Every structure is written in structure tokens, then in C-alpha cells.
Short mmCIF file of C-alpha atoms in Angstrom, two decimals:
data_model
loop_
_atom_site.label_atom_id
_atom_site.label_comp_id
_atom_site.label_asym_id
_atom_site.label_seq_id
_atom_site.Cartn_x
_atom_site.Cartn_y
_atom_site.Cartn_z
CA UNK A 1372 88.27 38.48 -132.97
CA UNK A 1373 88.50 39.41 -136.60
CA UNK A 1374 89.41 42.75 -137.25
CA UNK A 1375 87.39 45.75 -139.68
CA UNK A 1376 89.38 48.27 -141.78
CA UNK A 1377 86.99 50.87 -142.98
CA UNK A 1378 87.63 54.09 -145.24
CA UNK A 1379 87.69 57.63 -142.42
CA UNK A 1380 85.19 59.21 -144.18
CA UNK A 1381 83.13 59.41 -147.64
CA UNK A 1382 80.74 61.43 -149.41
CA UNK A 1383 77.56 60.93 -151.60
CA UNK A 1384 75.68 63.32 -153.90
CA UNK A 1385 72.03 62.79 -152.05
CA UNK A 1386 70.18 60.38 -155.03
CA UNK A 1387 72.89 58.22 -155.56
CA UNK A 1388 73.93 55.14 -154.62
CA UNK A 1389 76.28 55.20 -151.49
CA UNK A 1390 78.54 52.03 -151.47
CA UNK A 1391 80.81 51.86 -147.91
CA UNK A 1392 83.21 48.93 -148.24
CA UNK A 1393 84.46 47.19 -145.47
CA UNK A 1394 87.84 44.91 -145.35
CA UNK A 1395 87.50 42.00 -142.42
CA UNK A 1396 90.26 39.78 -144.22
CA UNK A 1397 90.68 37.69 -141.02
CA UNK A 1398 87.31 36.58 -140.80
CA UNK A 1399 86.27 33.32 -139.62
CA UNK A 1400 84.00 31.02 -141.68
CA UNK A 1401 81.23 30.87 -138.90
CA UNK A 1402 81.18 34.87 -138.32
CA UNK A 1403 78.74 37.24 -139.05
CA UNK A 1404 79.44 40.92 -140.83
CA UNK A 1405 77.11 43.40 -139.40
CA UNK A 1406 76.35 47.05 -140.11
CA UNK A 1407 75.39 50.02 -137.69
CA UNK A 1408 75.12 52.77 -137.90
CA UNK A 1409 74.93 56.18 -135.74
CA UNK A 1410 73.29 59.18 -136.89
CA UNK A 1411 74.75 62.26 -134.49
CA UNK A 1412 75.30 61.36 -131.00
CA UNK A 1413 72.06 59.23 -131.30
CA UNK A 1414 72.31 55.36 -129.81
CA UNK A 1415 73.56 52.87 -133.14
CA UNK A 1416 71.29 51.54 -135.11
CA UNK A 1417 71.35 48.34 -137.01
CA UNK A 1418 71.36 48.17 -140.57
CA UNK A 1419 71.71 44.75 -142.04
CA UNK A 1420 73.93 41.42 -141.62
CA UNK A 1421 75.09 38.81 -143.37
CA UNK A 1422 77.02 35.52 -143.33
CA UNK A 1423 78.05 34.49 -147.03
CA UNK A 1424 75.35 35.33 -148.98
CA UNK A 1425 74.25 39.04 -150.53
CA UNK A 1426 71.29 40.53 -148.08
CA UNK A 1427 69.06 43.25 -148.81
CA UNK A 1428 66.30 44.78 -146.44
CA UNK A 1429 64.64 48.02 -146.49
CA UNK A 1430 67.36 50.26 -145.59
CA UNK A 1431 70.54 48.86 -147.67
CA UNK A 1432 72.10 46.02 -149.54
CA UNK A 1433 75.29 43.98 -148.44
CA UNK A 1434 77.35 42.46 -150.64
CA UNK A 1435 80.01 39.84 -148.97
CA UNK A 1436 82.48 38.96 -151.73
CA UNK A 1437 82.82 35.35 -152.27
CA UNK A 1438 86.21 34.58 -150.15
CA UNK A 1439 84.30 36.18 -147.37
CA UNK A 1440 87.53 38.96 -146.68
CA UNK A 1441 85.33 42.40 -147.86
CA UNK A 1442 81.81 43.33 -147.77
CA UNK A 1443 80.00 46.68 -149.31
CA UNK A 1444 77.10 48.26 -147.88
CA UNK A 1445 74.77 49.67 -150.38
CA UNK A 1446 72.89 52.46 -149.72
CA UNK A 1447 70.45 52.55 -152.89
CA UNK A 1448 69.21 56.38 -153.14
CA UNK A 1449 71.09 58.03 -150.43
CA UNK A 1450 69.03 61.14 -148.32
CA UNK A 1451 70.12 63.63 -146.35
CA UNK A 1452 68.62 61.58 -143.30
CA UNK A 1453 71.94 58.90 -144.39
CA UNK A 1454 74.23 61.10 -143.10
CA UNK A 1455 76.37 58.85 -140.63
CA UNK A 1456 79.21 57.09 -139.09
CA UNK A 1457 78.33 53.50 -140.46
CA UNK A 1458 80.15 50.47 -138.79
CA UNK A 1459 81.11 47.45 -140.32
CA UNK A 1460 81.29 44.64 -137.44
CA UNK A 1461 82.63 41.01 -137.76
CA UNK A 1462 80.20 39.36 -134.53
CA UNK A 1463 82.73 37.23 -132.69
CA UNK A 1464 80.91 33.84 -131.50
CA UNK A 1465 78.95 33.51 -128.24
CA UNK A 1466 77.30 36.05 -126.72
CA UNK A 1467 77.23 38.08 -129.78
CA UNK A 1468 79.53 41.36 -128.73
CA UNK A 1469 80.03 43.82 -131.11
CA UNK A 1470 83.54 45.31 -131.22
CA UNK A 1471 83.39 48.96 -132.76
CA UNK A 1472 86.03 50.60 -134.77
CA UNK A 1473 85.76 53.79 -135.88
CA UNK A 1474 83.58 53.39 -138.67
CA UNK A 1475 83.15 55.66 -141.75
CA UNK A 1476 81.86 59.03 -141.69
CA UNK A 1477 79.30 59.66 -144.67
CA UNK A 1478 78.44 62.89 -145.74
CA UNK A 1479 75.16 63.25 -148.10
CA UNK A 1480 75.65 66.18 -149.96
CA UNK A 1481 72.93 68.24 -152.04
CA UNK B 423 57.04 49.42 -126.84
CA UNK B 424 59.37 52.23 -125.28
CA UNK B 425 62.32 49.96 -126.47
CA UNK B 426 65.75 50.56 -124.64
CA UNK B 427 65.39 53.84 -122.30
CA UNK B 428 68.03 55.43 -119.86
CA UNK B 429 68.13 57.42 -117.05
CA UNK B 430 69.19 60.27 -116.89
CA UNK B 431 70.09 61.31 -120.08
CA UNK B 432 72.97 64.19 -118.41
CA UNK B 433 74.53 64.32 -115.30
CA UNK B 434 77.54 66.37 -114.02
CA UNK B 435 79.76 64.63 -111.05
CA UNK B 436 82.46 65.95 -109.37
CA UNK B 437 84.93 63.65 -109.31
CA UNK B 438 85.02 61.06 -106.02
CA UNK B 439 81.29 60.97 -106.43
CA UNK B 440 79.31 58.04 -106.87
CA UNK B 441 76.14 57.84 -109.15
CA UNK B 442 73.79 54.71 -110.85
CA UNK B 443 72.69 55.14 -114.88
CA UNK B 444 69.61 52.75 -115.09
CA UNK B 445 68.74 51.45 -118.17
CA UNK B 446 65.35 49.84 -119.21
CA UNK B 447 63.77 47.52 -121.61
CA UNK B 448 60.40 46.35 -122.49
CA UNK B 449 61.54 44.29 -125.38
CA UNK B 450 61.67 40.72 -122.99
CA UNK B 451 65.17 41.02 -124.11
CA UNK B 452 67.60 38.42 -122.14
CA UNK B 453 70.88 39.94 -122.72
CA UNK B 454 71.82 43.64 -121.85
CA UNK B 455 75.26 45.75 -122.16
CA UNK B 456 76.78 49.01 -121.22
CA UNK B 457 78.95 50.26 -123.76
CA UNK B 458 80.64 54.16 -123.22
CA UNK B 459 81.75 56.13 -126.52
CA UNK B 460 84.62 58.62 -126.31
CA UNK B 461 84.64 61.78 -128.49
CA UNK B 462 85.78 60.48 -132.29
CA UNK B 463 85.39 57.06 -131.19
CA UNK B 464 83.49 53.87 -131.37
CA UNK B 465 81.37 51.81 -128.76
CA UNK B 466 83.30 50.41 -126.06
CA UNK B 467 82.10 47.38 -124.22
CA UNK B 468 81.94 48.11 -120.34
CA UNK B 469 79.99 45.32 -119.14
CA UNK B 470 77.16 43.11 -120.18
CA UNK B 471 74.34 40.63 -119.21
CA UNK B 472 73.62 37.51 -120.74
CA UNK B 473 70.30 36.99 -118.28
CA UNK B 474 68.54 38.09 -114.78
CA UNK B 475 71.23 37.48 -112.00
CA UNK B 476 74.21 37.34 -114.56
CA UNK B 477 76.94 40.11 -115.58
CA UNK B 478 80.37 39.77 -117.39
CA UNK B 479 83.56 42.07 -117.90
CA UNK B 480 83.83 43.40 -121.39
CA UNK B 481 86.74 45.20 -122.74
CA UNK B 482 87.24 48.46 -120.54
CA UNK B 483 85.55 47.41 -117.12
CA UNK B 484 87.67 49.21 -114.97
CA UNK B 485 85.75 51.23 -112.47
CA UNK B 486 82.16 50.35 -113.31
CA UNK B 487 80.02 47.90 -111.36
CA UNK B 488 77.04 46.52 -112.62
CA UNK B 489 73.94 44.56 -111.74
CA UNK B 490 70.73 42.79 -113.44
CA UNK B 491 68.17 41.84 -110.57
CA UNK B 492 65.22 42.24 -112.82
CA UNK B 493 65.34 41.01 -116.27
CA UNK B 494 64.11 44.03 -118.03
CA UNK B 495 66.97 46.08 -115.74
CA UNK B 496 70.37 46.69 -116.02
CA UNK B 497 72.41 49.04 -113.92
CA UNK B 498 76.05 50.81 -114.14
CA UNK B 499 77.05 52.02 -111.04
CA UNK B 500 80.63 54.50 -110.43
CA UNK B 501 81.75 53.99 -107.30
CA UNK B 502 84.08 56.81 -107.19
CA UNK B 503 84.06 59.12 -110.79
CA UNK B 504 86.84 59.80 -112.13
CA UNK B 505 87.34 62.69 -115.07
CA UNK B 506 88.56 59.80 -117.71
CA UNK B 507 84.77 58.73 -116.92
CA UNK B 508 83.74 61.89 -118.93
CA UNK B 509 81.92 59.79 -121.59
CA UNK B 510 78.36 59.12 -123.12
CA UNK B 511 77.49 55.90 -122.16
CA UNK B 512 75.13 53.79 -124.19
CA UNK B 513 73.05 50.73 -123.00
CA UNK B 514 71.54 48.03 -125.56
CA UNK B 515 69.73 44.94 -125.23
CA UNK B 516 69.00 42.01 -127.57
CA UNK B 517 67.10 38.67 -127.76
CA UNK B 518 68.85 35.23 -127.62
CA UNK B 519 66.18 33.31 -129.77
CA UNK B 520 67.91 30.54 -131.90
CA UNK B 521 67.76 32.15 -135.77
CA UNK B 522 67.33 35.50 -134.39
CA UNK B 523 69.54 38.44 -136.15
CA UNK B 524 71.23 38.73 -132.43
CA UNK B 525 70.60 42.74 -133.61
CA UNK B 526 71.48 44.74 -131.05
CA UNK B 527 69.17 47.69 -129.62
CA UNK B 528 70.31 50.72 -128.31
CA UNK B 529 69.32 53.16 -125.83
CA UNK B 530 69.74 56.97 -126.44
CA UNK B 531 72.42 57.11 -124.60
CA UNK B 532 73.44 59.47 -120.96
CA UNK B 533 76.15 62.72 -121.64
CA UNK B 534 78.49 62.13 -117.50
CA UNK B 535 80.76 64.59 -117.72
CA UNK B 536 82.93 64.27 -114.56
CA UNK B 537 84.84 67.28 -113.21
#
């Protein structure tokens, strides 16, 4: 199973743009990068996900650079509702399980 | 919808005790897992459920039992708690349709603490 390397922890000034970037540089050409996230001691809850092309939804953007190896989660006009741990997952083939790391801890700041 | 639900959402055992955390979905969802998350961690996979009658190990299944007699059901059952139990456990469910986003939903999750 491919492998995530995420940044500990990040902060945002609440307005701006929140960009979490995500390293997966074992990935395999038929898996998926996925995003959680898990607002404090809540269940996860998923974000966006993507195979090789750029997604964007409601809640964020994902940007999967074109060798496939790093991603970036956009978070367009961050609140103070954003604050998170955010996981970047690489969905192994099958039955879909999602291996967590430790994710990223964002802090939206005033 | 209620979406994913679990029961109960605390529960203190003394350790050699035996308890069941049920978890429930109205979502027609065919696959199911039990995941526990460890202070400063991520999700774990415990076990999971790829239909009614069906369960597989995941990564940490030591000690756990499970069982999905009713689709919309799946049950974690500790035989005998153990402190390195202490955990909050999280269940999730998702459907299996071909094209779907295979997107995961979670549960709110159930605080064992085992003394």
C-alpha cells in the first residue's frame, strides 16, 4: 500500500487560502488520493478525491501533480469551522480501506 | 437518514469484562468497518464487512470479534477488555456501486476506557 507523508501541523489566517500538501511518491497508477478530515474527536469526514485529474467540490480543491507523487488540498477561504486534522489517503485496491497516518493539524487563526 | 449511529457513545469496563458496541446504518450501505483511534493518532482498521454474513481482519484485529447478521448492522464484541483497549472506536459504512466515490461514512464514534 502506498504510503502518505504529510506536514505535523499548519496554520492559516481565517480568509485565506489553506493549501495542505500531501507526498504519496509510491503511488500506483490505478490508486485513488483521498482527503478526510476530523474536526475534534468527531467521526472523519470526507473531503474530496481524485485519480489524475484536478477536482474541486464544495468544500476544497485537489490538485494531483502530473507524475501523480504529491497532491495539495485547497481550502479556498479558510473559517474557523476548518480547523482540523486533514488526512491525505492513497485507497489501496479492493475493498477500498483507508489506511490513516497522522494527518496534518490545521489551525485557523483570526 | 440518521446515517452511521453507535451505541453507546461511553462506556467504562473493568478489565476481564466483556461488552458489544453496535453500530447502525440506514444508508443501504453494503460494506461496514470498525476502526479504533488512539490519543494523537490516526484510524486504525479493526475489522470490516464487505456484505450481510461476511467479516474480514484488518490491521490490528487482535481481541475484537465481530459480526454482520443484518445488513444495516455491524457489531464489535470484547471478549475479555483489556486496558490497551482504552480507545474511541469509530464505525463507518460505504456503498459498493460501480463509479461510486467508495467515500467512506463515519459514525460519531464510542469513548471505552478500560480500567
Amino acid at each position: 500500500d502506498a504510503k502518505t507523508t504529510q506536514p505535523t501541523s499548519m496554520d492559516c489566517a481565517e480568509g485565506r487560502a489553506a493549501n495542505l500538501p500531501c507526498n504519496h511518491s509510491t503511488i500506483s497508477g490505478n490508486e485513488y488520493v483521498y482527503w478526510y478530515r476530523q474536526i475534534h474527536s468527531q467521526g472523519p469526514q470526507y473531503i474530496i478525491h481524485g485519480l489524475k485529474n484536478n477536482e474541486t467540490n464544495e468544500m476544497a480543491s485537489l490538485i494531483i501533480t502530473e507524475d501523480r507523487k504529491s497532491s495539495t488540498l485547497i481550502l479556498p477561504h479558510a473559517t474557523l469551522r476548518d480547523t482540523a486534522v486533514y488526512y491525505c489517503i492513497v485507497r489501496p485496491l479492493g475493498t477500498g480501506k483507508l489506511i490513516f497516518g497522522q494527518g496534518t493539524t490545521l489551525q485557523v487563526k483570526p | 437518514n440518521a446515517g452511521v449511529t453507535q451505541t453507546p457513545k461511553f462506556r467504562v469496563l473493568k478489565t476481564g469484562q466483556s461488552m458489544t458496541l453496535l453500530c447502525a446504518q440506514d444508508m443501504n450501505h453494503e460494506y461496514m468497518y470498525w476502526y479504533r483511534q488512539d490519543p494523537g493518532m490516526g484510524l486504525r482498521l479493526i475489522h470490516y464487512s464487505v456484505g450481510e454474513g461476511t467479516t474480514a481482519k484488518g490491521e490490528v484485529p487482535d481481541g475484537y470479534n465481530v459480526s454482520r447478521l443484518k445488513k444495516q448492522n455491524f457489531l464489535l464484541g470484547l471478549e475479555s477488555a483489556a486496558p490497551s483497549q482504552t480507545s474511541v472506536y469509530f464505525c463507518a459504512s460505504r456503498s459498493n456501486l460501480a463509479g461510486g466515490s467508495y467515500e467512506q461514512y463515519f459514525g460519531p464514534g464510542t469513548r471505552l476506557t478500560v480500567t
